[in-house]
Amino acid sequence: MLGTADAEQALRHRIGIEQPQVLQEVLWGVGVLGGPAALRALTRIAMPADAGARRQLTWARALIAHRHAPEGDYLPAVEGHVRHADQIGDQATLTIGLQRAVATAKDRARLAGSTYGIELAPRAISVVGDHAEWTVFLNRELQFPEVVTRLRERPWIAGLIARWQLQRRAAFVKHVILATPVRDGVRLEIVRSDGERLYTGRAEVFDGAVRFTIADIDRRATTPLNLEGRLTARGVDLERIVVASPRLALRSRIATRPRVRTTA
């Protein structure tokens, strides 16, 4: 959390530690604040035996690559699942809008956790669901009008998704948005802080706007979601939205939990 050169060096010296849980925390820290030297060190080490540590190592490499834009593809693409309203049962509602700068400044003051080494834009996106509220903080280097030309120049940490808790007294960063230029546009990835990818999509710049599609990766414990829309300097225009209700997402999470038997 200090984000200093000494902190980065201290963490880099521990990337060979064997305890899986400690290694995951070390790799997360290196990914959050590391530079090109850290990426070279992470590239040289072998994949850990622990699945969680392997995922965190891949995520740390991808974070540094999207912050400093070296050559190479550090996060292979995965496909999202295209869904229709009649395929997911109960649906939820989402209200999405571009905030004013004053509202974003207030939200930024209550943001807890790391900003993953990016400067935040003066205007964020608010997302309000049936039982939760998020703020999407965007990368300052990708605000309008710069985003029209810069989005395809290199990989980016495009934004952070923070969920509001404690009666909206604090927002905690839960997901990171990565943008990677590809042949026919930009690949989007929404990744949890432990490196688990939940959503994927595409973006392209057209007629002064960023057109985007987002779909869930077909796996348990991910809320089924399809979004299509446009982000402009004036706001967010949604053209299609299919999202499952929180009850469906909760049932999916419960289904993944192992049964535990207790005895007196």
PDB file of C-alpha atoms in Angstrom:
ATOM      1  CA  MET A   1       0.000   0.000   0.000  1.00  0.00           C
ATOM      2  CA  LEU A   2       2.994   2.345   0.445  1.00  0.00           C
ATOM      3  CA  GLY A   3       3.800   2.208  -3.240  1.00  0.00           C
ATOM      4  CA  THR A   4       7.448   3.201  -2.780  1.00  0.00           C
ATOM      5  CA  ALA A   5      10.536   1.873  -4.551  1.00  0.00           C
ATOM      6  CA  ASP A   6      11.708   0.285  -1.282  1.00  0.00           C
ATOM      7  CA  ALA A   7       8.348  -1.465  -0.894  1.00  0.00           C
ATOM      8  CA  GLU A   8       8.567  -2.836  -4.426  1.00  0.00           C
ATOM      9  CA  GLN A   9      12.098  -4.097  -3.836  1.00  0.00           C
ATOM     10  CA  ALA A  10      11.136  -5.754  -0.546  1.00  0.00           C
ATOM     11  CA  LEU A  11       8.252  -7.565  -2.216  1.00  0.00           C
ATOM     12  CA  ARG A  12      10.345  -8.601  -5.222  1.00  0.00           C
ATOM     13  CA  HIS A  13      12.798 -10.309  -2.875  1.00  0.00           C
ATOM     14  CA  ARG A  14       9.940 -12.511  -1.604  1.00  0.00           C
ATOM     15  CA  ILE A  15       8.467 -13.766  -4.870  1.00  0.00           C
ATOM     16  CA  GLY A  16      10.128 -17.136  -4.329  1.00  0.00           C
ATOM     17  CA  ILE A  17       8.454 -17.760  -0.966  1.00  0.00           C
ATOM     18  CA  GLU A  18       6.772 -21.172  -0.753  1.00  0.00           C
ATOM     19  CA  GLN A  19       3.722 -20.631   1.483  1.00  0.00           C
ATOM     20  CA  PRO A  20       0.839 -20.263  -1.010  1.00  0.00           C
ATOM     21  CA  GLN A  21      -1.237 -17.720   0.931  1.00  0.00           C
ATOM     22  CA  VAL A  22       1.771 -15.505   1.670  1.00  0.00           C
ATOM     23  CA  LEU A  23       2.928 -15.850  -1.942  1.00  0.00           C
ATOM     24  CA  GLN A  24      -0.475 -14.687  -3.218  1.00  0.00           C
ATOM     25  CA  GLU A  25      -0.254 -11.525  -1.094  1.00  0.00           C
ATOM     26  CA  VAL A  26       3.310 -10.853  -2.235  1.00  0.00           C
ATOM     27  CA  LEU A  27       2.351 -11.304  -5.889  1.00  0.00           C
ATOM     28  CA  TRP A  28      -0.656  -9.028  -5.482  1.00  0.00           C
ATOM     29  CA  GLY A  29       1.569  -6.314  -4.025  1.00  0.00           C
ATOM     30  CA  VAL A  30       4.169  -6.661  -6.776  1.00  0.00           C
ATOM     31  CA  GLY A  31       1.437  -6.487  -9.414  1.00  0.00           C
ATOM     32  CA  VAL A  32      -0.096  -3.371  -7.894  1.00  0.00           C
ATOM     33  CA  LEU A  33       3.091  -1.286  -7.696  1.00  0.00           C
ATOM     34  CA  GLY A  34       5.722  -3.096  -9.772  1.00  0.00           C
ATOM     35  CA  GLY A  35       7.525  -1.702 -12.799  1.00  0.00           C
ATOM     36  CA  PRO A  36       9.417  -3.284 -15.724  1.00  0.00           C
ATOM     37  CA  ALA A  37      12.096  -4.754 -13.431  1.00  0.00           C
ATOM     38  CA  ALA A  38       9.420  -6.502 -11.384  1.00  0.00           C
ATOM     39  CA  LEU A  39       7.822  -7.855 -14.550  1.00  0.00           C
ATOM     40  CA  ARG A  40      11.148  -9.325 -15.668  1.00  0.00           C
ATOM     41  CA  ALA A  41      11.529 -10.986 -12.265  1.00  0.00           C
ATOM     42  CA  LEU A  42       7.999 -12.392 -12.410  1.00  0.00           C
ATOM     43  CA  THR A  43       8.594 -13.713 -15.924  1.00  0.00           C
ATOM     44  CA  ARG A  44      11.657 -15.653 -14.799  1.00  0.00           C
ATOM     45  CA  ILE A  45      10.002 -17.568 -11.948  1.00  0.00           C
ATOM     46  CA  ALA A  46       8.255 -20.894 -12.501  1.00  0.00           C
ATOM     47  CA  MET A  47       4.505 -21.287 -12.113  1.00  0.00           C
ATOM     48  CA  PRO A  48       3.665 -22.216  -8.492  1.00  0.00           C
ATOM     49  CA  ALA A  49       2.037 -25.543  -7.679  1.00  0.00           C
ATOM     50  CA  ASP A  50      -0.879 -23.830  -5.895  1.00  0.00           C
ATOM     51  CA  ALA A  51      -3.746 -22.865  -8.251  1.00  0.00           C
ATOM     52  CA  GLY A  52      -4.490 -19.585  -6.463  1.00  0.00           C
ATOM     53  CA  ALA A  53      -0.840 -18.550  -6.556  1.00  0.00           C
ATOM     54  CA  ARG A  54      -0.633 -19.416 -10.271  1.00  0.00           C
ATOM     55  CA  ARG A  55      -3.633 -17.230 -11.004  1.00  0.00           C
ATOM     56  CA  GLN A  56      -2.176 -14.383  -8.926  1.00  0.00           C
ATOM     57  CA  LEU A  57       1.170 -14.643 -10.736  1.00  0.00           C
ATOM     58  CA  THR A  58      -0.543 -14.363 -14.115  1.00  0.00           C
ATOM     59  CA  TRP A  59      -2.579 -11.440 -12.797  1.00  0.00           C
ATOM     60  CA  ALA A  60       0.507  -9.647 -11.431  1.00  0.00           C
ATOM     61  CA  ARG A  61       2.246  -9.943 -14.795  1.00  0.00           C
ATOM     62  CA  ALA A  62      -0.834  -8.649 -16.606  1.00  0.00           C
ATOM     63  CA  LEU A  63      -1.244  -5.677 -14.251  1.00  0.00           C
ATOM     64  CA  ILE A  64       2.323  -4.495 -14.755  1.00  0.00           C
ATOM     65  CA  ALA A  65       2.086  -5.050 -18.498  1.00  0.00           C
ATOM     66  CA  HIS A  66      -1.093  -2.962 -18.739  1.00  0.00           C
ATOM     67  CA  ARG A  67       0.486  -0.196 -16.674  1.00  0.00           C
ATOM     68  CA  HIS A  68       3.839  -0.022 -18.492  1.00  0.00           C
ATOM     69  CA  ALA A  69       2.950  -1.490 -21.928  1.00  0.00           C
ATOM     70  CA  PRO A  70       5.857  -3.843 -22.707  1.00  0.00           C
ATOM     71  CA  GLU A  71       5.521  -6.147 -25.693  1.00  0.00           C
ATOM     72  CA  GLY A  72       3.796  -9.475 -25.163  1.00  0.00           C
ATOM     73  CA  ASP A  73       0.367 -10.886 -24.326  1.00  0.00           C
ATOM     74  CA  TYR A  74       0.285 -11.598 -20.599  1.00  0.00           C
ATOM     75  CA  LEU A  75      -3.423 -12.447 -20.306  1.00  0.00           C
ATOM     76  CA  PRO A  76      -4.724 -14.813 -23.011  1.00  0.00           C
ATOM     77  CA  ALA A  77      -8.217 -14.056 -24.271  1.00  0.00           C
ATOM     78  CA  VAL A  78     -11.321 -15.869 -23.047  1.00  0.00           C
ATOM     79  CA  GLU A  79     -14.779 -15.750 -24.586  1.00  0.00           C
ATOM     80  CA  GLY A  80     -17.866 -14.344 -22.940  1.00  0.00           C
ATOM     81  CA  HIS A  81     -21.283 -16.005 -23.001  1.00  0.00           C
ATOM     82  CA  VAL A  82     -23.973 -14.284 -25.066  1.00  0.00           C
ATOM     83  CA  ARG A  83     -27.266 -14.473 -23.192  1.00  0.00           C
ATOM     84  CA  HIS A  84     -30.869 -13.555 -23.910  1.00  0.00           C
ATOM     85  CA  ALA A  85     -33.473 -12.487 -21.400  1.00  0.00           C
ATOM     86  CA  ASP A  86     -35.351 -15.796 -21.603  1.00  0.00           C
ATOM     87  CA  GLN A  87     -32.191 -17.749 -20.729  1.00  0.00           C
ATOM     88  CA  ILE A  88     -31.500 -16.400 -17.246  1.00  0.00           C
ATOM     89  CA  GLY A  89     -34.875 -16.265 -15.509  1.00  0.00           C
ATOM     90  CA  ASP A  90     -35.379 -13.415 -13.050  1.00  0.00           C
ATOM     91  CA  GLN A  91     -33.704 -10.197 -14.159  1.00  0.00           C
ATOM     92  CA  ALA A  92     -32.367  -7.259 -12.197  1.00  0.00           C
ATOM     93  CA  THR A  93     -32.324  -3.606 -13.144  1.00  0.00           C
ATOM     94  CA  LEU A  94     -29.241  -1.434 -13.536  1.00  0.00           C
ATOM     95  CA  THR A  95     -29.042   2.341 -13.689  1.00  0.00           C
ATOM     96  CA  ILE A  96     -25.796   3.590 -15.231  1.00  0.00           C
ATOM     97  CA  GLY A  97     -24.733   7.194 -15.678  1.00  0.00           C
ATOM     98  CA  LEU A  98     -21.728   9.498 -15.984  1.00  0.00           C
ATOM     99  CA  GLN A  99     -21.204  11.483 -12.786  1.00  0.00           C
ATOM    100  CA  ARG A 100     -20.445  15.153 -12.480  1.00  0.00           C
ATOM    101  CA  ALA A 101     -16.970  16.083 -11.292  1.00  0.00           C
ATOM    102  CA  VAL A 102     -18.249  17.189  -7.864  1.00  0.00           C
ATOM    103  CA  ALA A 103     -19.911  13.833  -7.206  1.00  0.00           C
ATOM    104  CA  THR A 104     -16.814  11.962  -8.390  1.00  0.00           C
ATOM    105  CA  ALA A 105     -14.584  13.970  -6.044  1.00  0.00           C
ATOM    106  CA  LYS A 106     -16.811  13.040  -3.105  1.00  0.00           C
ATOM    107  CA  ASP A 107     -16.725   9.369  -4.076  1.00  0.00           C
ATOM    108  CA  ARG A 108     -12.942   9.483  -4.547  1.00  0.00           C
ATOM    109  CA  ALA A 109     -12.523  10.795  -0.989  1.00  0.00           C
ATOM    110  CA  ARG A 110     -14.261   7.673   0.331  1.00  0.00           C
ATOM    111  CA  LEU A 111     -12.401   5.177  -1.871  1.00  0.00           C
ATOM    112  CA  ALA A 112     -10.540   2.535   0.135  1.00  0.00           C
ATOM    113  CA  GLY A 113      -7.653   0.435  -1.135  1.00  0.00           C
ATOM    114  CA  SER A 114      -5.136   0.676  -3.929  1.00  0.00           C
ATOM    115  CA  THR A 115      -5.684   2.613  -7.151  1.00  0.00           C
ATOM    116  CA  TYR A 116      -3.395   0.136  -8.965  1.00  0.00           C
ATOM    117  CA  GLY A 117      -0.910   2.774 -10.000  1.00  0.00           C
ATOM    118  CA  ILE A 118      -3.213   4.897 -12.182  1.00  0.00           C
ATOM    119  CA  GLU A 119      -4.430   8.480 -11.877  1.00  0.00           C
ATOM    120  CA  LEU A 120      -8.207   8.691 -11.734  1.00  0.00           C
ATOM    121  CA  ALA A 121     -10.252  10.805 -14.131  1.00  0.00           C
ATOM    122  CA  PRO A 122     -12.317  13.696 -12.720  1.00  0.00           C
ATOM    123  CA  ARG A 123     -15.589  12.022 -13.770  1.00  0.00           C
ATOM    124  CA  ALA A 124     -16.610   8.473 -12.918  1.00  0.00           C
ATOM    125  CA  ILE A 125     -19.539   6.216 -13.837  1.00  0.00           C
ATOM    126  CA  SER A 126     -22.188   5.332 -11.258  1.00  0.00           C
ATOM    127  CA  VAL A 127     -23.901   1.927 -11.381  1.00  0.00           C
ATOM    128  CA  VAL A 128     -26.939   1.265  -9.189  1.00  0.00           C
ATOM    129  CA  GLY A 129     -28.480  -2.207  -9.008  1.00  0.00           C
ATOM    130  CA  ASP A 130     -31.357  -3.696  -7.057  1.00  0.00           C
ATOM    131  CA  HIS A 131     -29.250  -4.413  -3.961  1.00  0.00           C
ATOM    132  CA  ALA A 132     -25.823  -2.900  -4.599  1.00  0.00           C
ATOM    133  CA  GLU A 133     -24.129   0.251  -5.835  1.00  0.00           C
ATOM    134  CA  TRP A 134     -20.789   0.715  -7.562  1.00  0.00           C
ATOM    135  CA  THR A 135     -18.620   3.540  -8.850  1.00  0.00           C
ATOM    136  CA  VAL A 136     -16.438   2.925 -11.898  1.00  0.00           C
ATOM    137  CA  PHE A 137     -13.378   5.165 -11.629  1.00  0.00           C
ATOM    138  CA  LEU A 138     -11.763   5.709 -15.035  1.00  0.00           C
ATOM    139  CA  ASN A 139      -8.113   6.192 -15.950  1.00  0.00           C
ATOM    140  CA  ARG A 140      -7.287   9.904 -16.290  1.00  0.00           C
ATOM    141  CA  GLU A 141      -5.216   9.171 -19.400  1.00  0.00           C
ATOM    142  CA  LEU A 142      -8.297   7.759 -21.158  1.00  0.00           C
ATOM    143  CA  GLN A 143     -10.782  10.570 -20.627  1.00  0.00           C
ATOM    144  CA  PHE A 144     -12.425  12.401 -23.516  1.00  0.00           C
ATOM    145  CA  PRO A 145     -11.193  13.532 -25.986  1.00  0.00           C
ATOM    146  CA  GLU A 146      -7.857  11.685 -25.509  1.00  0.00           C
ATOM    147  CA  VAL A 147      -9.519   8.264 -25.310  1.00  0.00           C
ATOM    148  CA  VAL A 148     -10.480   8.444 -29.009  1.00  0.00           C
ATOM    149  CA  THR A 149      -6.849   8.111 -30.073  1.00  0.00           C
ATOM    150  CA  ARG A 150      -5.153   6.592 -27.031  1.00  0.00           C
ATOM    151  CA  LEU A 151      -7.329   3.537 -26.437  1.00  0.00           C
ATOM    152  CA  ARG A 152      -5.720   1.596 -29.272  1.00  0.00           C
ATOM    153  CA  GLU A 153      -2.164   2.804 -28.687  1.00  0.00           C
ATOM    154  CA  ARG A 154      -1.192   0.300 -25.973  1.00  0.00           C
ATOM    155  CA  PRO A 155      -2.558  -1.886 -23.145  1.00  0.00           C
ATOM    156  CA  TRP A 156      -4.190   0.058 -20.304  1.00  0.00           C
ATOM    157  CA  ILE A 157      -5.607  -0.332 -16.832  1.00  0.00           C
ATOM    158  CA  ALA A 158      -8.763   1.390 -18.016  1.00  0.00           C
ATOM    159  CA  GLY A 159     -10.570   1.693 -14.703  1.00  0.00           C
ATOM    160  CA  LEU A 160     -11.438   0.397 -11.247  1.00  0.00           C
ATOM    161  CA  ILE A 161     -14.834  -0.861 -10.065  1.00  0.00           C
ATOM    162  CA  ALA A 162     -15.522  -0.052  -6.411  1.00  0.00           C
ATOM    163  CA  ARG A 163     -18.504  -1.389  -4.477  1.00  0.00           C
ATOM    164  CA  TRP A 164     -20.158   0.763  -1.834  1.00  0.00           C
ATOM    165  CA  GLN A 165     -20.513  -0.644   1.692  1.00  0.00           C
ATOM    166  CA  LEU A 166     -21.200   0.563   5.239  1.00  0.00           C
ATOM    167  CA  GLN A 167     -24.247   2.634   4.236  1.00  0.00           C
ATOM    168  CA  ARG A 168     -22.186   4.273   1.494  1.00  0.00           C
ATOM    169  CA  ARG A 169     -19.477   5.476   3.840  1.00  0.00           C
ATOM    170  CA  ALA A 170     -16.722   3.662   1.945  1.00  0.00           C
ATOM    171  CA  ALA A 171     -16.137   2.205  -1.525  1.00  0.00           C
ATOM    172  CA  PHE A 172     -13.809  -0.777  -1.860  1.00  0.00           C
ATOM    173  CA  VAL A 173     -12.101  -1.638  -5.158  1.00  0.00           C
ATOM    174  CA  LYS A 174     -13.340  -5.087  -6.155  1.00  0.00           C
ATOM    175  CA  HIS A 175     -12.484  -5.320  -9.856  1.00  0.00           C
ATOM    176  CA  VAL A 176     -10.041  -3.899 -12.371  1.00  0.00           C
ATOM    177  CA  ILE A 177     -10.843  -3.159 -16.017  1.00  0.00           C
ATOM    178  CA  LEU A 178      -8.097  -3.972 -18.514  1.00  0.00           C
ATOM    179  CA  ALA A 179      -8.077  -2.804 -22.136  1.00  0.00           C
ATOM    180  CA  THR A 180      -5.831  -4.546 -24.667  1.00  0.00           C
ATOM    181  CA  PRO A 181      -5.575  -3.518 -28.354  1.00  0.00           C
ATOM    182  CA  VAL A 182      -6.256  -6.370 -30.758  1.00  0.00           C
ATOM    183  CA  ARG A 183      -6.543  -6.572 -34.529  1.00  0.00           C
ATOM    184  CA  ASP A 184     -10.167  -5.475 -34.830  1.00  0.00           C
ATOM    185  CA  GLY A 185     -10.614  -3.303 -31.755  1.00  0.00           C
ATOM    186  CA  VAL A 186      -9.870  -3.435 -28.044  1.00  0.00           C
ATOM    187  CA  ARG A 187     -10.374  -6.421 -25.754  1.00  0.00           C
ATOM    188  CA  LEU A 188     -11.882  -5.646 -22.351  1.00  0.00           C
ATOM    189  CA  GLU A 189     -11.395  -7.770 -19.236  1.00  0.00           C
ATOM    190  CA  ILE A 190     -13.034  -7.261 -15.844  1.00  0.00           C
ATOM    191  CA  VAL A 191     -10.893  -9.046 -13.280  1.00  0.00           C
ATOM    192  CA  ARG A 192     -11.310  -9.630  -9.565  1.00  0.00           C
ATOM    193  CA  SER A 193      -8.461  -8.581  -7.274  1.00  0.00           C
ATOM    194  CA  ASP A 194      -7.324 -12.214  -6.910  1.00  0.00           C
ATOM    195  CA  GLY A 195      -6.905 -12.531 -10.687  1.00  0.00           C
ATOM    196  CA  GLU A 196     -10.178 -14.344 -11.410  1.00  0.00           C
ATOM    197  CA  ARG A 197     -11.676 -13.053 -14.654  1.00  0.00           C
ATOM    198  CA  LEU A 198     -15.435 -12.562 -14.458  1.00  0.00           C
ATOM    199  CA  TYR A 199     -16.411 -10.565 -17.547  1.00  0.00           C
ATOM    200  CA  THR A 200     -14.966  -9.932 -20.963  1.00  0.00           C
ATOM    201  CA  GLY A 201     -15.885  -7.817 -23.935  1.00  0.00           C
ATOM    202  CA  ARG A 202     -14.781  -5.499 -26.689  1.00  0.00           C
ATOM    203  CA  ALA A 203     -14.569  -1.786 -27.360  1.00  0.00           C
ATOM    204  CA  GLU A 204     -14.072   0.307 -30.457  1.00  0.00           C
ATOM    205  CA  VAL A 205     -13.930   4.018 -31.136  1.00  0.00           C
ATOM    206  CA  PHE A 206     -16.549   5.138 -33.618  1.00  0.00           C
ATOM    207  CA  ASP A 207     -17.859   8.606 -34.426  1.00  0.00           C
ATOM    208  CA  GLY A 208     -16.264  10.178 -31.335  1.00  0.00           C
ATOM    209  CA  ALA A 209     -17.700   7.583 -28.924  1.00  0.00           C
ATOM    210  CA  VAL A 210     -16.430   4.370 -27.333  1.00  0.00           C
ATOM    211  CA  ARG A 211     -18.799   1.540 -28.222  1.00  0.00           C
ATOM    212  CA  PHE A 212     -18.547  -1.422 -25.862  1.00  0.00           C
ATOM    213  CA  THR A 213     -19.945  -4.894 -25.262  1.00  0.00           C
ATOM    214  CA  ILE A 214     -19.509  -6.831 -22.014  1.00  0.00           C
ATOM    215  CA  ALA A 215     -20.485 -10.436 -21.311  1.00  0.00           C
ATOM    216  CA  ASP A 216     -19.989 -12.777 -18.377  1.00  0.00           C
ATOM    217  CA  ILE A 217     -17.549 -15.653 -18.547  1.00  0.00           C
ATOM    218  CA  ASP A 218     -19.636 -18.803 -18.244  1.00  0.00           C
ATOM    219  CA  ARG A 219     -18.652 -20.015 -14.780  1.00  0.00           C
ATOM    220  CA  ARG A 220     -20.235 -20.444 -11.392  1.00  0.00           C
ATOM    221  CA  ALA A 221     -20.431 -17.526  -8.961  1.00  0.00           C
ATOM    222  CA  THR A 222     -20.476 -14.947 -11.769  1.00  0.00           C
ATOM    223  CA  THR A 223     -23.666 -12.957 -12.248  1.00  0.00           C
ATOM    224  CA  PRO A 224     -24.971 -13.520 -15.813  1.00  0.00           C
ATOM    225  CA  LEU A 225     -24.628 -10.205 -17.634  1.00  0.00           C
ATOM    226  CA  ASN A 226     -24.665  -8.783 -21.176  1.00  0.00           C
ATOM    227  CA  LEU A 227     -24.213  -5.056 -21.851  1.00  0.00           C
ATOM    228  CA  GLU A 228     -23.969  -3.093 -25.077  1.00  0.00           C
ATOM    229  CA  GLY A 229     -23.698   0.661 -25.250  1.00  0.00           C
ATOM    230  CA  ARG A 230     -21.721   3.814 -25.926  1.00  0.00           C
ATOM    231  CA  LEU A 231     -19.595   6.009 -23.682  1.00  0.00           C
ATOM    232  CA  THR A 232     -19.360   9.639 -24.772  1.00  0.00           C
ATOM    233  CA  ALA A 233     -18.214  12.867 -23.184  1.00  0.00           C
ATOM    234  CA  ARG A 234     -21.846  13.535 -22.262  1.00  0.00           C
ATOM    235  CA  GLY A 235     -22.779  10.204 -20.706  1.00  0.00           C
ATOM    236  CA  VAL A 236     -23.475   6.489 -21.101  1.00  0.00           C
ATOM    237  CA  ASP A 237     -26.070   5.249 -23.586  1.00  0.00           C
ATOM    238  CA  LEU A 238     -27.091   1.618 -23.074  1.00  0.00           C
ATOM    239  CA  GLU A 239     -28.482  -0.164 -26.115  1.00  0.00           C
ATOM    240  CA  ARG A 240     -28.894  -3.629 -24.583  1.00  0.00           C
ATOM    241  CA  ILE A 241     -28.835  -4.946 -21.044  1.00  0.00           C
ATOM    242  CA  VAL A 242     -29.487  -8.453 -19.727  1.00  0.00           C
ATOM    243  CA  VAL A 243     -28.573  -9.045 -16.087  1.00  0.00           C
ATOM    244  CA  ALA A 244     -29.653 -11.731 -13.643  1.00  0.00           C
ATOM    245  CA  SER A 245     -31.281 -10.907 -10.338  1.00  0.00           C
ATOM    246  CA  PRO A 246     -29.185 -11.033  -7.139  1.00  0.00           C
ATOM    247  CA  ARG A 247     -31.152 -14.137  -6.110  1.00  0.00           C
ATOM    248  CA  LEU A 248     -29.852 -16.059  -9.112  1.00  0.00           C
ATOM    249  CA  ALA A 249     -26.288 -14.933  -8.419  1.00  0.00           C
ATOM    250  CA  LEU A 250     -26.651 -15.941  -4.754  1.00  0.00           C
ATOM    251  CA  ARG A 251     -27.894 -19.409  -5.685  1.00  0.00           C
ATOM    252  CA  SER A 252     -24.895 -19.783  -7.987  1.00  0.00           C
ATOM    253  CA  ARG A 253     -22.475 -18.863  -5.199  1.00  0.00           C
ATOM    254  CA  ILE A 254     -24.133 -21.204  -2.724  1.00  0.00           C
ATOM    255  CA  ALA A 255     -23.888 -24.041  -5.233  1.00  0.00           C
ATOM    256  CA  THR A 256     -20.079 -23.702  -5.276  1.00  0.00           C
ATOM    257  CA  ARG A 257     -19.640 -23.955  -1.515  1.00  0.00           C
ATOM    258  CA  PRO A 258     -18.536 -27.341  -0.154  1.00  0.00           C
ATOM    259  CA  ARG A 259     -20.753 -28.993   2.410  1.00  0.00           C
ATOM    260  CA  VAL A 260     -19.259 -29.002   5.880  1.00  0.00           C
ATOM    261  CA  ARG A 261     -20.338 -31.467   8.549  1.00  0.00           C
ATOM    262  CA  THR A 262     -19.924 -30.429  12.177  1.00  0.00           C
ATOM    263  CA  THR A 263     -19.934 -32.702  15.184  1.00  0.00           C
ATOM    264  CA  ALA A 264     -20.367 -32.007  18.868  1.00  0.00           C
TER     265      ALA A 264
END
